[in-house]
CSV table of C-alpha atoms and ligand atoms in Angstrom, one decimal:
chain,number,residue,atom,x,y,z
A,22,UNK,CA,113.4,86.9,1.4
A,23,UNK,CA,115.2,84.6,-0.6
A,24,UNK,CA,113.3,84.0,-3.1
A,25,UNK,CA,110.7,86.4,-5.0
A,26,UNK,CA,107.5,86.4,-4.3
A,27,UNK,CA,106.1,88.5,-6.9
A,28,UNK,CA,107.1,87.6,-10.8
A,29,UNK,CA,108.5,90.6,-12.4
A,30,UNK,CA,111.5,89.4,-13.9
A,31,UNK,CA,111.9,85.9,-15.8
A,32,UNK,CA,112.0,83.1,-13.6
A,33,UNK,CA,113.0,79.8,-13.6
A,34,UNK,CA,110.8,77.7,-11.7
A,35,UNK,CA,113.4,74.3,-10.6
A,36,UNK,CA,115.3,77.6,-8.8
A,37,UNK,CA,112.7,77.5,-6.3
A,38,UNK,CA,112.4,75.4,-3.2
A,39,UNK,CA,108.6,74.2,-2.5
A,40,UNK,CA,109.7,73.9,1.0
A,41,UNK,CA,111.2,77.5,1.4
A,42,UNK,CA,110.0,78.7,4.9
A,43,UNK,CA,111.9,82.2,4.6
A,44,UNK,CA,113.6,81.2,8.4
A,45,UNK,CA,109.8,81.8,10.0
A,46,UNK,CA,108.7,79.8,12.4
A,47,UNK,CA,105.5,78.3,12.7
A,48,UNK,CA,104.2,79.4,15.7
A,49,UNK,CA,104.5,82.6,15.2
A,50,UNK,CA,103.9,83.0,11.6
A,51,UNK,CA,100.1,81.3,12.8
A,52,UNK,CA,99.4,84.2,15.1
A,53,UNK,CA,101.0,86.9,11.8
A,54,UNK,CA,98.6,85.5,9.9
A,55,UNK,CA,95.7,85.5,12.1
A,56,UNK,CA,96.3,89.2,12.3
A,57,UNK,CA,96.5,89.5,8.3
A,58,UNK,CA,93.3,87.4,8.2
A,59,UNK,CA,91.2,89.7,10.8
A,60,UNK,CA,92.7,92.8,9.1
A,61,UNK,CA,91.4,91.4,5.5
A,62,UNK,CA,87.9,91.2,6.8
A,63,UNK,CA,87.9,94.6,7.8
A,64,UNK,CA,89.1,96.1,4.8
A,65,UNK,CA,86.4,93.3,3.1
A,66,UNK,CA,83.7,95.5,4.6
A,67,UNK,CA,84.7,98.6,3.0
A,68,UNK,CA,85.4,96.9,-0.4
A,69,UNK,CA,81.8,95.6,0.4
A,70,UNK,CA,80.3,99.1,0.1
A,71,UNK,CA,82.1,100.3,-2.7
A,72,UNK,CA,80.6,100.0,-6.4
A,73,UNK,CA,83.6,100.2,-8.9
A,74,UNK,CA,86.2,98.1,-7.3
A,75,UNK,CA,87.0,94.2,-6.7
A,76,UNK,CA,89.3,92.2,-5.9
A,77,UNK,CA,90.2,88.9,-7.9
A,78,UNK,CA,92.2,86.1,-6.1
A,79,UNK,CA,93.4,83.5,-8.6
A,80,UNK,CA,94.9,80.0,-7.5
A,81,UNK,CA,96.6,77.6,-9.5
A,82,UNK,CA,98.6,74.4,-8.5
A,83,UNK,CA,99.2,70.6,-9.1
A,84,UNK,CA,96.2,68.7,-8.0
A,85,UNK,CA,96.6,68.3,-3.7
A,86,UNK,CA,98.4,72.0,-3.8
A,87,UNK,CA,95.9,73.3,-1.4
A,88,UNK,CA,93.8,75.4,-3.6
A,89,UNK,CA,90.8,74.8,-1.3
A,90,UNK,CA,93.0,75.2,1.8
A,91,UNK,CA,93.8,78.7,0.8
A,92,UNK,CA,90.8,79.2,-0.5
A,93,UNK,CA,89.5,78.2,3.5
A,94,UNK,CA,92.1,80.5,5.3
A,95,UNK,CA,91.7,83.4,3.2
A,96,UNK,CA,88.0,83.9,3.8
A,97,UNK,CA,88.6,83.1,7.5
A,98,UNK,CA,87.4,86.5,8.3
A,99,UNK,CA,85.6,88.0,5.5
A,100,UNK,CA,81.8,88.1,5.3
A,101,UNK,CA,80.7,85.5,2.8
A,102,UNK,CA,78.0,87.6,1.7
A,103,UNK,CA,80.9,89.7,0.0
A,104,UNK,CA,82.6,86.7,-1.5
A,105,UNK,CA,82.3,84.6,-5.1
A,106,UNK,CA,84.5,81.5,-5.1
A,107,UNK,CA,84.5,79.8,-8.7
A,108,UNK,CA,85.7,76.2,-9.3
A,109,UNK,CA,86.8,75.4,-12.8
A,110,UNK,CA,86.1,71.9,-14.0
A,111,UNK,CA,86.5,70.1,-17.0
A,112,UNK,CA,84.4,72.2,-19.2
A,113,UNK,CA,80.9,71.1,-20.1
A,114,UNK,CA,79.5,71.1,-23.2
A,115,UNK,CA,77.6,73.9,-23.2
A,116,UNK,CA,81.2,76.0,-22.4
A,117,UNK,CA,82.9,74.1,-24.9
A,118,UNK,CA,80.9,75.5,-27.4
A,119,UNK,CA,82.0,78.9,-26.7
A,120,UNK,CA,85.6,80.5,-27.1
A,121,UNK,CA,87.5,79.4,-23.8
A,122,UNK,CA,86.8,83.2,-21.5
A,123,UNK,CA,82.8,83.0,-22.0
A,124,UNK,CA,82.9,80.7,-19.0
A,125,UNK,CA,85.5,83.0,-17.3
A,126,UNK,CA,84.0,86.1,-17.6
A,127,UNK,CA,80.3,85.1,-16.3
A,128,UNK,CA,82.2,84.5,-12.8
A,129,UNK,CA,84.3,87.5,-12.2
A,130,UNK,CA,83.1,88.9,-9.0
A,131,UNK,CA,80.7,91.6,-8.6
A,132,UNK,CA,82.0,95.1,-7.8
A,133,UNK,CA,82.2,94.9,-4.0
A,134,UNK,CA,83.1,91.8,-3.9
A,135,UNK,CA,86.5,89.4,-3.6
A,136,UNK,CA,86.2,86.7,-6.0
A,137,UNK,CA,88.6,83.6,-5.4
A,138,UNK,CA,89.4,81.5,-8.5
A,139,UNK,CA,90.0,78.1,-7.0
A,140,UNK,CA,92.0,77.0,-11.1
A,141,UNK,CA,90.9,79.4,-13.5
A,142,UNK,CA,91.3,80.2,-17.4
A,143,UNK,CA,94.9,79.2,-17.3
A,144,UNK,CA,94.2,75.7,-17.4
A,145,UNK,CA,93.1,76.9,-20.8
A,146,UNK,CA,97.3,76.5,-21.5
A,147,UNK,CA,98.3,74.0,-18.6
A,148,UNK,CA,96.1,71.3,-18.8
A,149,UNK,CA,94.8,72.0,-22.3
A,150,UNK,CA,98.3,72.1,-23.0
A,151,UNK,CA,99.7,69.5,-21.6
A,152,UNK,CA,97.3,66.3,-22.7
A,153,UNK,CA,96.7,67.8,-25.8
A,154,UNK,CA,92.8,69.0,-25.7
A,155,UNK,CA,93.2,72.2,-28.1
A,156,UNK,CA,96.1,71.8,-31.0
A,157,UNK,CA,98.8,74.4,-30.1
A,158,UNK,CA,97.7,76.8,-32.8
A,159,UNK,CA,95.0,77.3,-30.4
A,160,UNK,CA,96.0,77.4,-26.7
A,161,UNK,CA,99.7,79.3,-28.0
A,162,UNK,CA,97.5,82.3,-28.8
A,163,UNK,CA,95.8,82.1,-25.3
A,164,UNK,CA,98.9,83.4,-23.1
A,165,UNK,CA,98.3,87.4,-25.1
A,166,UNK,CA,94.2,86.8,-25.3
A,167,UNK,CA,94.3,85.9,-21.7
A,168,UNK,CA,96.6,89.2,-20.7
A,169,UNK,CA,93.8,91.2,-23.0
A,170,UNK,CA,91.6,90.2,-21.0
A,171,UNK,CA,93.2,90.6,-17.6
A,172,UNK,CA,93.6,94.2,-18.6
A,173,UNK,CA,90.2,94.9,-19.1
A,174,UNK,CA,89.3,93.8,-15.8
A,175,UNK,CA,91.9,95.7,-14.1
A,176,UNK,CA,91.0,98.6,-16.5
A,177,UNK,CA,87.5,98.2,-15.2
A,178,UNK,CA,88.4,98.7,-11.3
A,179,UNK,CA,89.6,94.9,-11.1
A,180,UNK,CA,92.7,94.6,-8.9
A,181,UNK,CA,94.0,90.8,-9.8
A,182,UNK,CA,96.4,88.6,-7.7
A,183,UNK,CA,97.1,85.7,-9.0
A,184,UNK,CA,99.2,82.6,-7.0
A,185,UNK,CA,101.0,79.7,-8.1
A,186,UNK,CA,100.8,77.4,-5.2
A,187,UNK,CA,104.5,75.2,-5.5
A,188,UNK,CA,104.7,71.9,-4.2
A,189,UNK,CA,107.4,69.6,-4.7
A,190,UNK,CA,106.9,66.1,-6.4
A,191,UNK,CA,107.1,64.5,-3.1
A,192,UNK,CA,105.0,66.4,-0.9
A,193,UNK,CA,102.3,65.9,-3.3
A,194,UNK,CA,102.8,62.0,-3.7
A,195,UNK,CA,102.8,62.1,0.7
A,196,UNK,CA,99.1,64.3,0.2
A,197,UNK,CA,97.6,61.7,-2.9
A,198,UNK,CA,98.7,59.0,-0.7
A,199,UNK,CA,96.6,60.1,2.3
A,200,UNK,CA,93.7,60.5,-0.3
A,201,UNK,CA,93.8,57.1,-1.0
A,202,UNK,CA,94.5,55.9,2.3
A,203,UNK,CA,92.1,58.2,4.8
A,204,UNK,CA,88.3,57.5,4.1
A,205,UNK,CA,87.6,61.2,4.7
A,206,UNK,CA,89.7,62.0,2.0
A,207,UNK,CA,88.9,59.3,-0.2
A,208,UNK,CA,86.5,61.1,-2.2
A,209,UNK,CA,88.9,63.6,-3.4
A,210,UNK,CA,91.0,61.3,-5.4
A,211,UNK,CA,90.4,60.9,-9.0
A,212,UNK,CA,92.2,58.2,-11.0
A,213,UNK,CA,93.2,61.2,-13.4
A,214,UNK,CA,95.4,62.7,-10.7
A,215,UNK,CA,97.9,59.9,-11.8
A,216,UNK,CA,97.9,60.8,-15.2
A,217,UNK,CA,98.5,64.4,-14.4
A,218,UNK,CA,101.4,63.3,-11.9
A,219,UNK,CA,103.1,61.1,-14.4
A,220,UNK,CA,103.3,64.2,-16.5
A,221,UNK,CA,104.8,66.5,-14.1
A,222,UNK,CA,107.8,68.1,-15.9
A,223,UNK,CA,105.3,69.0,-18.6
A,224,UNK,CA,103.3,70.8,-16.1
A,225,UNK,CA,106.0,72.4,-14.9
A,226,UNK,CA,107.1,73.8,-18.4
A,227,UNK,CA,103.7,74.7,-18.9
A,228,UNK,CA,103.5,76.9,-15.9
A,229,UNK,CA,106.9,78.2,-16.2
A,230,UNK,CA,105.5,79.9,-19.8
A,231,UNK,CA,102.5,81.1,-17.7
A,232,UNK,CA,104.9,83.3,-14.9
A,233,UNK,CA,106.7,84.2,-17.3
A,234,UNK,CA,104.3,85.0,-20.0
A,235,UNK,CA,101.4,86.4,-18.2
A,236,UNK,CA,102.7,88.7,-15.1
A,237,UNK,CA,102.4,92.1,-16.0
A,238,UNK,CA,101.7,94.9,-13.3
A,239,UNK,CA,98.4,95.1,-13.5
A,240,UNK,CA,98.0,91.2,-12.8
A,241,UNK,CA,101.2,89.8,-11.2
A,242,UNK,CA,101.7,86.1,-10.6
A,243,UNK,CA,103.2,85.1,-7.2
A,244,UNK,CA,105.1,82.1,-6.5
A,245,UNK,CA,103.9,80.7,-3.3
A,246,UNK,CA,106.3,78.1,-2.0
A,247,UNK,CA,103.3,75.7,-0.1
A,248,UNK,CA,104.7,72.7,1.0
A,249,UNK,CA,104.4,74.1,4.2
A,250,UNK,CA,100.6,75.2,4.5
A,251,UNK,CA,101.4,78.0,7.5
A,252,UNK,CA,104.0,79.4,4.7
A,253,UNK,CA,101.5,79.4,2.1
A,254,UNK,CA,98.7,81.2,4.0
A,255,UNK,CA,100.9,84.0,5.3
A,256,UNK,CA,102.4,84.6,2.2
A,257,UNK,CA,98.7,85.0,0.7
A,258,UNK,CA,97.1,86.8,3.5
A,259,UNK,CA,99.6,89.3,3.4
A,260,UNK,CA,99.8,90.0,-0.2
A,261,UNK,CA,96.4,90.2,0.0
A,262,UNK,CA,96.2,92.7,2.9
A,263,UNK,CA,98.7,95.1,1.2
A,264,UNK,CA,96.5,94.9,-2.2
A,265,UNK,CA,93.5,95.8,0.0
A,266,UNK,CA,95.3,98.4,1.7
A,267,UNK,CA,96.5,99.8,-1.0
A,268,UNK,CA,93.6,100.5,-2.9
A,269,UNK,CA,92.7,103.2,-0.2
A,270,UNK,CA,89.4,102.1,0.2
A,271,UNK,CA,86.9,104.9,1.6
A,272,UNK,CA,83.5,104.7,3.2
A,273,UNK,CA,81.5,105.6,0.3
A,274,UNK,CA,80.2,109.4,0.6
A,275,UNK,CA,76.1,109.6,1.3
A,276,UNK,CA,73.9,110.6,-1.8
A,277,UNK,CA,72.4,113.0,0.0
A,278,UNK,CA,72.1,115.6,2.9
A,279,UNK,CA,71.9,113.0,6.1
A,280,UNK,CA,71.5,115.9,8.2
A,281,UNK,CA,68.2,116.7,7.2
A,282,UNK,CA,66.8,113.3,9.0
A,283,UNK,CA,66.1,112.3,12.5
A,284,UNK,CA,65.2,108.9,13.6
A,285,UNK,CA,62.6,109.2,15.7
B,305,ATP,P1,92.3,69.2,-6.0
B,305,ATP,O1,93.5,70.1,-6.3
B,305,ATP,O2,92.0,69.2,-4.6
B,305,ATP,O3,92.6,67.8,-6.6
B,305,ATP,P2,90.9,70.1,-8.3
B,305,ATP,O4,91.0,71.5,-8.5
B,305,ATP,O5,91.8,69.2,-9.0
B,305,ATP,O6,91.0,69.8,-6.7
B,305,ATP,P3,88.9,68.4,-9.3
B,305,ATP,O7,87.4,68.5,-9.3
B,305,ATP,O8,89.6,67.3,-8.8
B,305,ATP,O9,89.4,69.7,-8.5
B,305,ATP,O10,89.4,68.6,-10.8
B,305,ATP,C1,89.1,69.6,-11.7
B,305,ATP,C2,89.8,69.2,-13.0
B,305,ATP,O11,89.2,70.0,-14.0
B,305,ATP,C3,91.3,69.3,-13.0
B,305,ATP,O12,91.8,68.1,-13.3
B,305,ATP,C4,91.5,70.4,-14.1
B,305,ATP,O13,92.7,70.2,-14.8
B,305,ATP,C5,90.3,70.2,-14.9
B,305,ATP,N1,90.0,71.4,-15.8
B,305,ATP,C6,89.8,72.6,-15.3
B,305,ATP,N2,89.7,73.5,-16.4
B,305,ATP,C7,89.8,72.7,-17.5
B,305,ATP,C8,89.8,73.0,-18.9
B,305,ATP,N3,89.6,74.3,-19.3
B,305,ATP,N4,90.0,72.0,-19.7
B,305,ATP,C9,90.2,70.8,-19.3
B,305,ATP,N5,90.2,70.4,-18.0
B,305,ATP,C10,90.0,71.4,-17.1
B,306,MG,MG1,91.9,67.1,-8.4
């Protein structure tokens, strides 16, 4: 791999190519993550019956990153019984008037249960940031608060992974463009996705503080190069496979003596 996957070390993010495809091809690296996506809904369904573990999937990315795409191949397979997805929007009132987890925390999946953050509390210090919606007095404080609160979770059986889906400048003007220009897309496009594209360096300072702030090993950030969408999903489903697998998930043991019944 030429690039990391997994921040451990400080990174710089214009080093990385948003079009990296690691010399796969696409054919192939379709059917690998097929494979990845059928072996995560296996291990979903022991997650499923567990009671003290999770798994937290968190995406971030410029608007048209492919959030929801992700969002769409990783729970290919998975029962969707055993699955929270949260969208954060523009907080509402009612959130605003509480300090900026409350909204957070009320979505963190169930034990049992993968959660998907399609944005999460780090907009709390990207967009919040960025057009000025908190003074920085506030949102500076945010980048130790927010690892305080990732340990909890992963003190509390939570294992985290969160992505930063890259696109380049370009690929995301192509994907606004067929917004505007495909009438089945149409109604994704906001106005505001100008305004946030205009600032673009700023975001990218922004989440350059983020990886580099906010990656410890309980809750590692991973750079996903996903210009290419077949890139992007494989790189997920198979971090996600190995985080699955590596929590060595059991059947949980009965509660009792089973060999006392008979179904008649
Ligand atoms: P896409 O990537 O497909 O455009 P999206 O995630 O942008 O989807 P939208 O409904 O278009 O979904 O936008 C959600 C908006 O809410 C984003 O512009 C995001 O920055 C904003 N938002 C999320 N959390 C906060 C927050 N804490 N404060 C202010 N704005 C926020
Ligand atoms: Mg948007």
């Amino acid at each position: 791999m030429r690039q990391p996957i997994e921040i451990k070390t400080k990174v710089r993010l214009s080093n990385f190519d948003p079009a990296e495809t690691y010399g796969l091809t696409k054919e192939k690296t379709r059917e690998a993550t097929r494979g990845l996506l059928e072996r995560i809904g296996g291990l979903q369904a022991k997650l499923y019956a567990n009671t003290d573990r999770a798994l937290l999937v968190v995406l971030q990315g410029m608007d048209a990153a492919g959030k929801d795409g992700a969002t769409r191949s990783l729970l290919e397979f998975v029962n969707p019984s055993g699955v929270d997805v949260a969208n954060f929007k523009a907080p509402s009132a009612e959130e605003l008037a509480h300090d900026f987890l409350w909204r957070v925390h009320q979505v963190v999946p169930r034990y049992g249960h993968i959660g998907v953050f399609n944005r999460s509390h780090y907009e709390d210090v990207l967009v919040v940031r960025v057009l000025k919606l908190a003074p920085k007095e506030v949102w500076s404080k945010r980048y130790v608060q927010i690892n305080r609160f990732e340990e909890t979770l992963a003190e509390s059986g939570y294992t985290i992974l969160k992505f930063f889906l890259h696109i380049s400048r370009k690929e995301q003007a192509t994907r606004l463009r067929a917004r505007l220009d495909d009438p089945a897309k149409n109604w994704k496009f906001e106005g505001a996705d100008l305004l946030m594209r205009a600032r673009w360096d700023d975001f990218m300072e922004a989440y350059g503080d983020v990886l580099n702030k906010c990656s410890p090993a309980h809750a590692r950030w991973h750079l996903i190069p996903a210009d290419k969408k077949w890139v992007r999903d494989f790189l997920i489903a198979r971090r996600v496979c190995e985080a699955l697998e590596s929590m060595a998930l059991e059947w949980p043991k009965p509660k009792e003596d089973l060999s006392k019944y008979r179904v008649r």
